[in-house]
PDB file of C-alpha atoms in Angstrom:
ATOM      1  CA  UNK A   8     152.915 104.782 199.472  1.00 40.00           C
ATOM      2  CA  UNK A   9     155.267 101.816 199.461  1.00 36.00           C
ATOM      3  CA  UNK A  10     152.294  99.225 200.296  1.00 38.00           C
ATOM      4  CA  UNK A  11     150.751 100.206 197.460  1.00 37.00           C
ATOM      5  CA  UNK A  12     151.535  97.722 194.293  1.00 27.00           C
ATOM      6  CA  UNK A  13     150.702  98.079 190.947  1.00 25.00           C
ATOM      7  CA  UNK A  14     149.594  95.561 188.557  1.00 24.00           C
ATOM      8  CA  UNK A  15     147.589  93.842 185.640  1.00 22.00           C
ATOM      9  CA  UNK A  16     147.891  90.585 184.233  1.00 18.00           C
ATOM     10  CA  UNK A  17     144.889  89.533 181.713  1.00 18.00           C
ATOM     11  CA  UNK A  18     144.290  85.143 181.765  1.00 20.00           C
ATOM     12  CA  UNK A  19     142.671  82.839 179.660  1.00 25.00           C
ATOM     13  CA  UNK A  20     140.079  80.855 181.406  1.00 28.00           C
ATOM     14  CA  UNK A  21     142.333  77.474 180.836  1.00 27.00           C
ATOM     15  CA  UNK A  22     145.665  79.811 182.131  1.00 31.00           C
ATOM     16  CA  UNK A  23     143.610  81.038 184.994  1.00 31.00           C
ATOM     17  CA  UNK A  24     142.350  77.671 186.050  1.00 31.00           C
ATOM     18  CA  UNK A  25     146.304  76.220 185.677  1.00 33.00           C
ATOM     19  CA  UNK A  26     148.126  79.122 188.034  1.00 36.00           C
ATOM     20  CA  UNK A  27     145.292  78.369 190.914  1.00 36.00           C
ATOM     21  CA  UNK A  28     147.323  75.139 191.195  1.00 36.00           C
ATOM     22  CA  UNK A  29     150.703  76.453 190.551  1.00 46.00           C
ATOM     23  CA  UNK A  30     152.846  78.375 193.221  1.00 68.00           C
ATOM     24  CA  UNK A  31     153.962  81.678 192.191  1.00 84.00           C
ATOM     25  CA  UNK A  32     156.553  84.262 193.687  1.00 90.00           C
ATOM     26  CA  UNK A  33     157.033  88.050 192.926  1.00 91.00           C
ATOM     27  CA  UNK A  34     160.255  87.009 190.864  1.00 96.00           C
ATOM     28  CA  UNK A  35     160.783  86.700 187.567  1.00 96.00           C
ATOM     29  CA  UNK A  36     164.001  86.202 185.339  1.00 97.00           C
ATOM     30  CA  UNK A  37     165.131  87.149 181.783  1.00 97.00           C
ATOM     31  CA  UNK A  38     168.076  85.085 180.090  1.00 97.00           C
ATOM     32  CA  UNK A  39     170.572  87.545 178.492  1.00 96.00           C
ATOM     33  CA  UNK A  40     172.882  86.582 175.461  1.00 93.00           C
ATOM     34  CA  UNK A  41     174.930  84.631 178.261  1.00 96.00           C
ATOM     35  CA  UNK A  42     173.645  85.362 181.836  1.00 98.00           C
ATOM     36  CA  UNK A  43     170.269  85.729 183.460  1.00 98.00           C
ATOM     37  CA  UNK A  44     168.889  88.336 184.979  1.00 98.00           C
ATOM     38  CA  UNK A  45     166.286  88.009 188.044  1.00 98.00           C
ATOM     39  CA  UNK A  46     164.037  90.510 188.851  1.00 98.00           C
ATOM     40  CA  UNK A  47     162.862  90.499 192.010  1.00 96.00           C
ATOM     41  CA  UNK A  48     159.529  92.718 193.287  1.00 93.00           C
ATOM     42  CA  UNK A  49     160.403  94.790 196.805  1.00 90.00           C
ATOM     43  CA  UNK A  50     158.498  95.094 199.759  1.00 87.00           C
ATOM     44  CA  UNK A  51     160.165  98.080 201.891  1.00 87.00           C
ATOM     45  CA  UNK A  52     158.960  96.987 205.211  1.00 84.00           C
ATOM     46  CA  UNK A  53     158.533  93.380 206.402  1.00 88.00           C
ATOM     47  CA  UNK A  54     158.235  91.628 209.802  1.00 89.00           C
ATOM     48  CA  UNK A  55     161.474  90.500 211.004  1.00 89.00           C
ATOM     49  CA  UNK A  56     160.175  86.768 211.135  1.00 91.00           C
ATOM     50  CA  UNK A  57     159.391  87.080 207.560  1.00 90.00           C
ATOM     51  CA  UNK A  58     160.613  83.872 205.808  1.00 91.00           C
ATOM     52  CA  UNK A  59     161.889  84.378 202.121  1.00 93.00           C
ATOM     53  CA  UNK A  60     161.015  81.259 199.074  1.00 92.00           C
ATOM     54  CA  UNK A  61     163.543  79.511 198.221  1.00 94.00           C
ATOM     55  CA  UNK A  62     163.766  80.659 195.075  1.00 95.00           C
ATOM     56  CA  UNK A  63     164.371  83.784 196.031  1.00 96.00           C
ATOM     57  CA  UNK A  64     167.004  82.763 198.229  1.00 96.00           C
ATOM     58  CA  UNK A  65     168.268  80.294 194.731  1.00 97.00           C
ATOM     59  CA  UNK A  66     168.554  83.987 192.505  1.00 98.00           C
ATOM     60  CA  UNK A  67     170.001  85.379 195.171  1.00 98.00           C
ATOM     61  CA  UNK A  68     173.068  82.691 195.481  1.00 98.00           C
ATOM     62  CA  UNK A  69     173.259  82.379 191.525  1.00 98.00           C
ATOM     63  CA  UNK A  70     173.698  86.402 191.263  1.00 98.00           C
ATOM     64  CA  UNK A  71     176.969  88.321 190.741  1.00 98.00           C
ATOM     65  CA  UNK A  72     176.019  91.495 190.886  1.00 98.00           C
ATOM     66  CA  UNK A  73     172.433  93.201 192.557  1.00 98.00           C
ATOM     67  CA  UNK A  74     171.043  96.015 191.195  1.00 98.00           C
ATOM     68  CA  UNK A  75     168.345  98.373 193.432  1.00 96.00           C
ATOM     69  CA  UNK A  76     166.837 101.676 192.458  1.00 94.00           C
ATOM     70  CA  UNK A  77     169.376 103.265 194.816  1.00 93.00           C
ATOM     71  CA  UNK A  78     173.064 101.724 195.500  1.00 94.00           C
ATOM     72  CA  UNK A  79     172.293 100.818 199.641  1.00 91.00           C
ATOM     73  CA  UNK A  80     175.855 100.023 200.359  1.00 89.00           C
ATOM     74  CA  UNK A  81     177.049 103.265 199.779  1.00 88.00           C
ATOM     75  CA  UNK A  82     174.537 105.215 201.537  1.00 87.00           C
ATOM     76  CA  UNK A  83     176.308 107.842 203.718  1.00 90.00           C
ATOM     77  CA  UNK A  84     174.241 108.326 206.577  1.00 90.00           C
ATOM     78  CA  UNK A  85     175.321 112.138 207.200  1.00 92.00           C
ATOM     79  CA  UNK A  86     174.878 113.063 203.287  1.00 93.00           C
ATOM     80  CA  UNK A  87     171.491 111.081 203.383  1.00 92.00           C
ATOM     81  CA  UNK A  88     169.862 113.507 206.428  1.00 93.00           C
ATOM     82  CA  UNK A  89     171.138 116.124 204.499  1.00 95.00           C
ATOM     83  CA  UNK A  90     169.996 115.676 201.146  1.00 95.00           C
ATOM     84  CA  UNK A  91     166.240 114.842 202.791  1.00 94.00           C
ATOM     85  CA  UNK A  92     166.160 117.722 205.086  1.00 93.00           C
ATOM     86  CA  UNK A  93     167.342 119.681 202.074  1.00 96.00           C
ATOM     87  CA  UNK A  94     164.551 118.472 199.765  1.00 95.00           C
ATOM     88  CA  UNK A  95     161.634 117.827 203.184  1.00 95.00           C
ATOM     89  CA  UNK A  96     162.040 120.787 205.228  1.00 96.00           C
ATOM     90  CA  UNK A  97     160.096 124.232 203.826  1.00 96.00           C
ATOM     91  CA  UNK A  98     161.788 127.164 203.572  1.00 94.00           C
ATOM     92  CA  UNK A  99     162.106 129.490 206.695  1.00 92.00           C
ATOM     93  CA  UNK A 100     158.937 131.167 207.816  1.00 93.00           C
ATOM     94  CA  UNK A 101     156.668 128.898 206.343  1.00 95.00           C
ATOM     95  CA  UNK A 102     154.623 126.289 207.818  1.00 95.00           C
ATOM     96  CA  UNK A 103     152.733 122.982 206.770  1.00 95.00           C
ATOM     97  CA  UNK A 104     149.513 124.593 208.668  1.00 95.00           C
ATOM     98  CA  UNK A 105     149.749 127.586 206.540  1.00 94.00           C
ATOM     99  CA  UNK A 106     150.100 125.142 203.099  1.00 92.00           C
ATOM    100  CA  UNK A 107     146.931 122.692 204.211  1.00 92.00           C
ATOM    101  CA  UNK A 108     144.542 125.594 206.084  1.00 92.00           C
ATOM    102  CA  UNK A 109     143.005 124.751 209.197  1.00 91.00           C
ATOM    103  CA  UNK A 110     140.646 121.837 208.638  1.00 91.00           C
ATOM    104  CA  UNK A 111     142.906 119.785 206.217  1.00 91.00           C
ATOM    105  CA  UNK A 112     145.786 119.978 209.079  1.00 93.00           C
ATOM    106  CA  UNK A 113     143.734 119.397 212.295  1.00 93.00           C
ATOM    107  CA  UNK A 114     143.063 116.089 210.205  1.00 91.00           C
ATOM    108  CA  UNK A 115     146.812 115.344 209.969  1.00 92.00           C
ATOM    109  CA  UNK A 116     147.233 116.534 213.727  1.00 93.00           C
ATOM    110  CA  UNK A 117     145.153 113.519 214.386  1.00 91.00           C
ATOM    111  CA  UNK A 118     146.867 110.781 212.503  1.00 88.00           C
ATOM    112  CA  UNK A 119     150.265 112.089 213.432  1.00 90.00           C
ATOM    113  CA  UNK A 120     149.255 111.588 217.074  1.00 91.00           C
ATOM    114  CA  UNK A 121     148.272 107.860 216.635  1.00 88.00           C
ATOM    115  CA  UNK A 122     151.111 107.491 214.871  1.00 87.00           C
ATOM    116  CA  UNK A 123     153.217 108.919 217.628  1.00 89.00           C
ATOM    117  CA  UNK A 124     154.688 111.605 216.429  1.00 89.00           C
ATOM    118  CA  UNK A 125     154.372 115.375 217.326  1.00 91.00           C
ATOM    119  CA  UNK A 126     152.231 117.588 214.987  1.00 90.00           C
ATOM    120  CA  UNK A 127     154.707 120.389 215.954  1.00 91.00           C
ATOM    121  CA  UNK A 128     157.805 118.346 214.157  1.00 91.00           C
ATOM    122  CA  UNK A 129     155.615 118.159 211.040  1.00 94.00           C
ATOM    123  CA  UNK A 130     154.551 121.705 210.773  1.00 95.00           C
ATOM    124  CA  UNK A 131     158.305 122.245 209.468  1.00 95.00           C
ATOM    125  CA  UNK A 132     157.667 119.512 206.628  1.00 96.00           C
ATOM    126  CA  UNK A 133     156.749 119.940 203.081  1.00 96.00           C
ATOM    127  CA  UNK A 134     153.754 117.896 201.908  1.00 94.00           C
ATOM    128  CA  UNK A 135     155.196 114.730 200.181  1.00 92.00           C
ATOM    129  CA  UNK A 136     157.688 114.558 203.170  1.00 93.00           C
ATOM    130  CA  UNK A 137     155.028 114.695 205.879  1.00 93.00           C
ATOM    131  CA  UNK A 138     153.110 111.832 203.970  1.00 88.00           C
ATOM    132  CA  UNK A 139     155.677 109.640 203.512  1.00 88.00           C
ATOM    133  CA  UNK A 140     156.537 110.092 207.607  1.00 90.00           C
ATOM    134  CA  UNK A 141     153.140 109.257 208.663  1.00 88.00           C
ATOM    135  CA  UNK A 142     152.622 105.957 206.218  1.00 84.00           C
ATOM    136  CA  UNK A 143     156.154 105.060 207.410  1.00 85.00           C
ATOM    137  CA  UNK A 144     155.204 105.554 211.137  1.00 87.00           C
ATOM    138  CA  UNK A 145     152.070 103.844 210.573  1.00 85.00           C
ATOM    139  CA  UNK A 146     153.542 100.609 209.085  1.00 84.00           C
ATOM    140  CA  UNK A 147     156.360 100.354 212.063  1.00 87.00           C
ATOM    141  CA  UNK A 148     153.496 100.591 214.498  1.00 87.00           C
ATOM    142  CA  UNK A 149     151.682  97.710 212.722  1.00 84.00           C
ATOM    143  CA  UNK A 150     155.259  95.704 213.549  1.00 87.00           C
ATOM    144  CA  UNK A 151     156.852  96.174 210.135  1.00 86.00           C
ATOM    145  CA  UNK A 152     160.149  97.183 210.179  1.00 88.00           C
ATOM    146  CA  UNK A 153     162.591  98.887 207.178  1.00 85.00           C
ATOM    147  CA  UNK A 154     165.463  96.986 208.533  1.00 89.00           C
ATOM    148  CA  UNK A 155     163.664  94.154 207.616  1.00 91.00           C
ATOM    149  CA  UNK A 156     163.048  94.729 204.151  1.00 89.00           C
ATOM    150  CA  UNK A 157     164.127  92.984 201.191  1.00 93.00           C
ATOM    151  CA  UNK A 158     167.036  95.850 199.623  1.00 93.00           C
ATOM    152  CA  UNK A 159     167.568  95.713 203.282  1.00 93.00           C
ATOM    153  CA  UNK A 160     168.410  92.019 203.910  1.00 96.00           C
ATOM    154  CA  UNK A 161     170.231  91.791 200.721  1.00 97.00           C
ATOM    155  CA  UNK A 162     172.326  94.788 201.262  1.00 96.00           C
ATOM    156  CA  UNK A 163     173.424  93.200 204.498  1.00 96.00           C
ATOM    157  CA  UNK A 164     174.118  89.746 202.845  1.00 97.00           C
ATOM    158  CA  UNK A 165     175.932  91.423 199.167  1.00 97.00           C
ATOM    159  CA  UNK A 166     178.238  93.162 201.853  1.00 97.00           C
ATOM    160  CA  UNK A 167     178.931  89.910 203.828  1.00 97.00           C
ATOM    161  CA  UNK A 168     179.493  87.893 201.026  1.00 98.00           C
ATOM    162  CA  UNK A 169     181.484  91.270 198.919  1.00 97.00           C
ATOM    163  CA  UNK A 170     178.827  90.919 196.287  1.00 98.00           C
ATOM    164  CA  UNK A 171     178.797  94.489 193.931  1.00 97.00           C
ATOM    165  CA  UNK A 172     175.932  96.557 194.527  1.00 97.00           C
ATOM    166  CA  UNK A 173     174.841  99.384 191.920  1.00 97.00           C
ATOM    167  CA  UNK A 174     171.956 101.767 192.046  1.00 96.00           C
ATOM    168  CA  UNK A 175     169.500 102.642 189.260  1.00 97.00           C
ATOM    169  CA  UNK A 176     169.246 106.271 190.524  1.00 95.00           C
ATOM    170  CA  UNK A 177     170.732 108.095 193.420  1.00 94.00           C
ATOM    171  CA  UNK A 178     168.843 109.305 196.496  1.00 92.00           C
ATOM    172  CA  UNK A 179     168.515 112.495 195.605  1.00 94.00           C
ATOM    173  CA  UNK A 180     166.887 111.793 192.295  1.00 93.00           C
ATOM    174  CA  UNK A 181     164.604 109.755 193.835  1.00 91.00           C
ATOM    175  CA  UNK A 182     163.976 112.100 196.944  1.00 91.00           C
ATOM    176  CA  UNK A 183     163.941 115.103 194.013  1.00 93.00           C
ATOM    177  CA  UNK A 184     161.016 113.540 191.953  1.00 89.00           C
ATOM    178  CA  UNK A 185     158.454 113.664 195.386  1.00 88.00           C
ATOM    179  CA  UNK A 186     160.011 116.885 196.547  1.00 91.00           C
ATOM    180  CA  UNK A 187     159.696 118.016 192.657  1.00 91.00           C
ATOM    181  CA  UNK A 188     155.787 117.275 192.351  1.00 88.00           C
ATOM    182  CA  UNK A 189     153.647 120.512 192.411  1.00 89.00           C
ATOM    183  CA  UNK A 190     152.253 121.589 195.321  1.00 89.00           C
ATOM    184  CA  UNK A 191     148.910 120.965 194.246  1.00 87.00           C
ATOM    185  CA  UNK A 192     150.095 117.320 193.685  1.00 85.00           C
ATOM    186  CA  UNK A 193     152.233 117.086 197.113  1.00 90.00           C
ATOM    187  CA  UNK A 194     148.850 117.985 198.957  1.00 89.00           C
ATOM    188  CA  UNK A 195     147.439 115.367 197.095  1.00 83.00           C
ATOM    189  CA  UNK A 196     149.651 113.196 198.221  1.00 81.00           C
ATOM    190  CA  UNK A 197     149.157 113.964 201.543  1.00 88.00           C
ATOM    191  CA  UNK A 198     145.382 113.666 201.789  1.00 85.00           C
ATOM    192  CA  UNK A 199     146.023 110.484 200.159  1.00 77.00           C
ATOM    193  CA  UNK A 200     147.702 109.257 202.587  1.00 77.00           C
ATOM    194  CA  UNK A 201     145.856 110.610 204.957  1.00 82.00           C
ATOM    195  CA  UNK A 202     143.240 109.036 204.287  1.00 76.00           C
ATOM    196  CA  UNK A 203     145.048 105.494 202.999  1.00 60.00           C
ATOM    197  CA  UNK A 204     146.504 105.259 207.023  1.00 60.00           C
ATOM    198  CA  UNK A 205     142.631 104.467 207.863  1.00 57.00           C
ATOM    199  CA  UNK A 206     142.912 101.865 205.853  1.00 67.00           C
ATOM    200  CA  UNK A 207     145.942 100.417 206.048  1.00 70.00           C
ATOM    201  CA  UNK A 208     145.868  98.419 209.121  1.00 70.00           C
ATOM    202  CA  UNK A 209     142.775  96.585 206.873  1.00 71.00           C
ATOM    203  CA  UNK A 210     144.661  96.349 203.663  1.00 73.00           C
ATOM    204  CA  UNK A 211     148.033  95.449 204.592  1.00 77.00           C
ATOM    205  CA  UNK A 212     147.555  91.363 205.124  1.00 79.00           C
ATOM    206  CA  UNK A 213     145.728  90.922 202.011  1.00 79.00           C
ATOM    207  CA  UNK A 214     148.747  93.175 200.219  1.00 81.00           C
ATOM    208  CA  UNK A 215     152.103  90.974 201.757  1.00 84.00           C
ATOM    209  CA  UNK A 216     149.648  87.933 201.061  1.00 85.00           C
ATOM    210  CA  UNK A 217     149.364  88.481 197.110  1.00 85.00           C
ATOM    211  CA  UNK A 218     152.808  89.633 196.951  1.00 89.00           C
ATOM    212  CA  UNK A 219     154.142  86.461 198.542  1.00 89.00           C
ATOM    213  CA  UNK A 220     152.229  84.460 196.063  1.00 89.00           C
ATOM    214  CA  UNK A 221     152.985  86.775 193.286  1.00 89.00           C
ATOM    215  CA  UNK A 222     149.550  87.476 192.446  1.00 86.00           C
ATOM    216  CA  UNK A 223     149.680  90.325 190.193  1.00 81.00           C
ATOM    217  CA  UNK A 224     145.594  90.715 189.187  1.00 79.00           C
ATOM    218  CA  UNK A 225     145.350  91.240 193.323  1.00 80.00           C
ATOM    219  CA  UNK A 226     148.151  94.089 193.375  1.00 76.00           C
ATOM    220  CA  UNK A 227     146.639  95.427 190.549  1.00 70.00           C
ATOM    221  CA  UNK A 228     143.212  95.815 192.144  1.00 71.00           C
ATOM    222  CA  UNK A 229     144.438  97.234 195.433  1.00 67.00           C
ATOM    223  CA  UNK A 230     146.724 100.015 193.529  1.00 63.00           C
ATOM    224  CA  UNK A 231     144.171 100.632 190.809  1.00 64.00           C
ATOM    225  CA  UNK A 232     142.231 103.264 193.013  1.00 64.00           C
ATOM    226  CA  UNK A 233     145.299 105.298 193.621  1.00 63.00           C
ATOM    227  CA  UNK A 234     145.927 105.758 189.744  1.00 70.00           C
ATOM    228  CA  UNK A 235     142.409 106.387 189.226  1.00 73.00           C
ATOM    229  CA  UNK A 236     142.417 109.231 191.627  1.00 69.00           C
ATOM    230  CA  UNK A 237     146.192 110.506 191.041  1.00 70.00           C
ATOM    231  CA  UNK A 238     147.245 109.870 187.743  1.00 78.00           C
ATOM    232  CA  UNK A 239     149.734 112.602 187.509  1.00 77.00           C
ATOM    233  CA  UNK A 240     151.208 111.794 190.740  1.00 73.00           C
ATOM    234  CA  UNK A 241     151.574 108.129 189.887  1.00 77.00           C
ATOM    235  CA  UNK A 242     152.620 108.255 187.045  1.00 82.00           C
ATOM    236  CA  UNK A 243     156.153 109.722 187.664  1.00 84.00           C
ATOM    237  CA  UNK A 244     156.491 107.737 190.532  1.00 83.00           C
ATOM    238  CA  UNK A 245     155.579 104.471 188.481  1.00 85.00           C
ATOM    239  CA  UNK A 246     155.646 104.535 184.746  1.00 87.00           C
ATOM    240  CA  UNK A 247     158.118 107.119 184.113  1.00 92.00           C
ATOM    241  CA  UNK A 248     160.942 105.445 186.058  1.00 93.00           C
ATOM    242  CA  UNK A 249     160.265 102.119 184.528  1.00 94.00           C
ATOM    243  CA  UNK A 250     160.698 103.896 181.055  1.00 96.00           C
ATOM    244  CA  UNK A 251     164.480 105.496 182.253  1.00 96.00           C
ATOM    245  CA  UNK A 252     165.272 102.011 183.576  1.00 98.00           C
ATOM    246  CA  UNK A 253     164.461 100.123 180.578  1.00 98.00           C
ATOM    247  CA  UNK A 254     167.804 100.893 178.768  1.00 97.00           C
ATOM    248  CA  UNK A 255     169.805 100.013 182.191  1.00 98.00           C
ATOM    249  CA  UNK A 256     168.393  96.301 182.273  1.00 98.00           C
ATOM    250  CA  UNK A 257     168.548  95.332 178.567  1.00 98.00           C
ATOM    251  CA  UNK A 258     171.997  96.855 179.141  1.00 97.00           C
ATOM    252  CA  UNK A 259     172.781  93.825 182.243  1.00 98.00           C
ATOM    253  CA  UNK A 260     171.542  90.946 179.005  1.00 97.00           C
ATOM    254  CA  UNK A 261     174.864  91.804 177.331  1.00 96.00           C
ATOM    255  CA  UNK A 262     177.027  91.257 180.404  1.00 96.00           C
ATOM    256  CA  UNK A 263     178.853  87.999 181.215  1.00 96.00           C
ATOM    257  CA  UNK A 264     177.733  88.074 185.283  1.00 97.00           C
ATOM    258  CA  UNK A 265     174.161  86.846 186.175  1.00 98.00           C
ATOM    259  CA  UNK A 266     171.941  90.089 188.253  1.00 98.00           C
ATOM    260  CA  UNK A 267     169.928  90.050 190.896  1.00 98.00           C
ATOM    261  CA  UNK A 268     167.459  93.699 190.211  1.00 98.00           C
ATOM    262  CA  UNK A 269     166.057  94.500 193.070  1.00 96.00           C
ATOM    263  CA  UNK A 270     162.818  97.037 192.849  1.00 94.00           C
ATOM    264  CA  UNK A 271     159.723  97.730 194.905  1.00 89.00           C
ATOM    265  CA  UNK A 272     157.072  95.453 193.525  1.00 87.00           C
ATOM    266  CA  UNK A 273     154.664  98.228 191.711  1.00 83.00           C
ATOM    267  CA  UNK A 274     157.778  98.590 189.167  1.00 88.00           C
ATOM    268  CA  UNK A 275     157.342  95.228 188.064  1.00 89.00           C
ATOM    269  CA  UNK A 276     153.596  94.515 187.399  1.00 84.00           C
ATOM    270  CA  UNK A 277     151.242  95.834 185.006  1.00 82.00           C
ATOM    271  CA  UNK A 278     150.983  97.925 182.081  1.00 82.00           C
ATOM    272  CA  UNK A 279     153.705 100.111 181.491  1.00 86.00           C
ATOM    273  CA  UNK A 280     155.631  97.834 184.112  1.00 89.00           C
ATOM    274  CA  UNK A 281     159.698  96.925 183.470  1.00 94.00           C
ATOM    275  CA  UNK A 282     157.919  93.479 182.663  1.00 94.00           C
ATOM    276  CA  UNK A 283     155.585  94.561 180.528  1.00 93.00           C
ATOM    277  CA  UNK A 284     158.221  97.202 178.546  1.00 96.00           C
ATOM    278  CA  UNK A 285     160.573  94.233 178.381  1.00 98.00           C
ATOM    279  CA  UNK A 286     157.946  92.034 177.118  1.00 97.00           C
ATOM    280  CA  UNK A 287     156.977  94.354 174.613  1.00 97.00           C
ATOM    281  CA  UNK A 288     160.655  94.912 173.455  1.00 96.00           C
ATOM    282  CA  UNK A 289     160.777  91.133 172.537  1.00 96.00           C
ATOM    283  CA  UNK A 290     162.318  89.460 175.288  1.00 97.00           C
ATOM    284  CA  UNK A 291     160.874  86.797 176.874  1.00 97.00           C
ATOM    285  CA  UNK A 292     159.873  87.066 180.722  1.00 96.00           C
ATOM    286  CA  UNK A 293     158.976  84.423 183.147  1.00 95.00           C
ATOM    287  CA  UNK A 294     157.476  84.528 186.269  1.00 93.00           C
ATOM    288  CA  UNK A 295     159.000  81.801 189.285  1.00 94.00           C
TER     289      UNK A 295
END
């Protein structure tokens, strides 16, 4: 799932044929009455050699405070394998096989032995829990690594340098919307990704590649199938988060310190985007 940007961003021919020369990053910035805020789009999993712009590295120094969609500092390790076996596991006396039917979960018994992981461990998972194992197991084996990632690194460098970090939502609202969806949806989900780990091994270089240049019509095109197909599972994932978030940025223009928000890149592309609801609230938006 967290490969998977969304985007759309509509050029003139003339604006089209001035950004092929131009350099662009998936960060953008806001000024507030006094401050700025930066937003900057995510990428969960990165190779550790991954070298960041400068620019990002620039927002990053200039920033006072970070803001993710969870508060990564304060993550308590114990609480967080409780609160996702809580909301992943199925109740007693139930099993994934039983959920899927045969066919359906011989297919994930496949993929979750080229993945590496035993079928057996999965059986106890709900749907949306087993999906987002495999994907994750998937990327690590392609040499991306969560440790890696961008909330990651700047969790590591906020707490170095004792730089406040705040959360948008807390891990068990986030956990709670997947383990939430219906279970006609959370099979969805996991066919999708079922089927998405063929492809991923394919997709994933042209996806880091147009998010390192910030190319939003690209993201856009390689998320656009998954909306087509799942609307109502994207669309609380996506568009209704960037909606509850709204209010919580416009809030940060009013403050005195300059943020650094820190999402996964889907949140910040597109219609129905933060950029696109802040854009459409008046403020003015532009992309480094």
């Amino acid at each position: 799932m967290k490969k998977l940007l969304v985007a759309l961003c509509v050029f003139w021919l003339s604006a089209t044929a001035c950004a092929a020369t131009q350099e662009h990053h998936s960060l953008w910035s806001l000024k507030g009455k006094t401050n700025t805020v930066y937003l900057l789009g995510s990428v969960h999993f990165l190779n550790a050699s991954e070298q960041l712009p400068a620019v990002v590295d620039e927002a990053y120094k200039r920033s006072d405070v970070l803001l993710m969609e969870i508060d990564m500092d304060d993550l308590d390790p114990a609480e967080t394998q409780q609160i996702t076996l809580e909301l992943g596991l199925l109740p007693a006396g139930q099993t994934l096989e039983q959920q899927l039917g045969k066919p359906t979960y011989a297919r994930l018994t496949t993929r979750a032995q080229e993945v590496g992981v035993d079928p057996m461990l999965l059986n106890r998972f709900k749907p949306w829990f087993a999906a987002m194992t495999l994907v994750q197991l998937q990327l690590v084996k392609l040499g991306l690594d969560p440790t890696s990632g961008i909330e990651q690194r700047f969790t590591t460098r906020a707490v170095a340098d004792k730089k406040p970090i705040h959360g948008l939502e807390t891990l068990r609202e986030q956990l709670s919307m997947l383990a939430g969806l219906p279970d006609r949806q959370q099979r969805e989900f996991l066919l999708y990704s079922i089927e998405d780990t063929d492809r991923i091994s394919e997709e994933i270089d042209e996806l880091l590649s147009a998010w390192r240049r910030g190319d939003s019509k690209a993201l856009a095109n390689l998320l656009a199938e998954g909306f087509d197909q799942y609307p109502d599972l994207y669309r609380p994932l996506t568009t209704d988060r960037n909606r509850r978030w709204l209010s919580q940025v416009e809030a940060l223009l009013d403050e005195r310190e300059d943020y650094l928000v820190i999402v996964g890149t889907l949140h910040l592309v597109g219609k129905d985007s933060l950029i696109d609801l802040l854009e459409n609230k008046g403020h003015e938006v532009t992309q480094h």
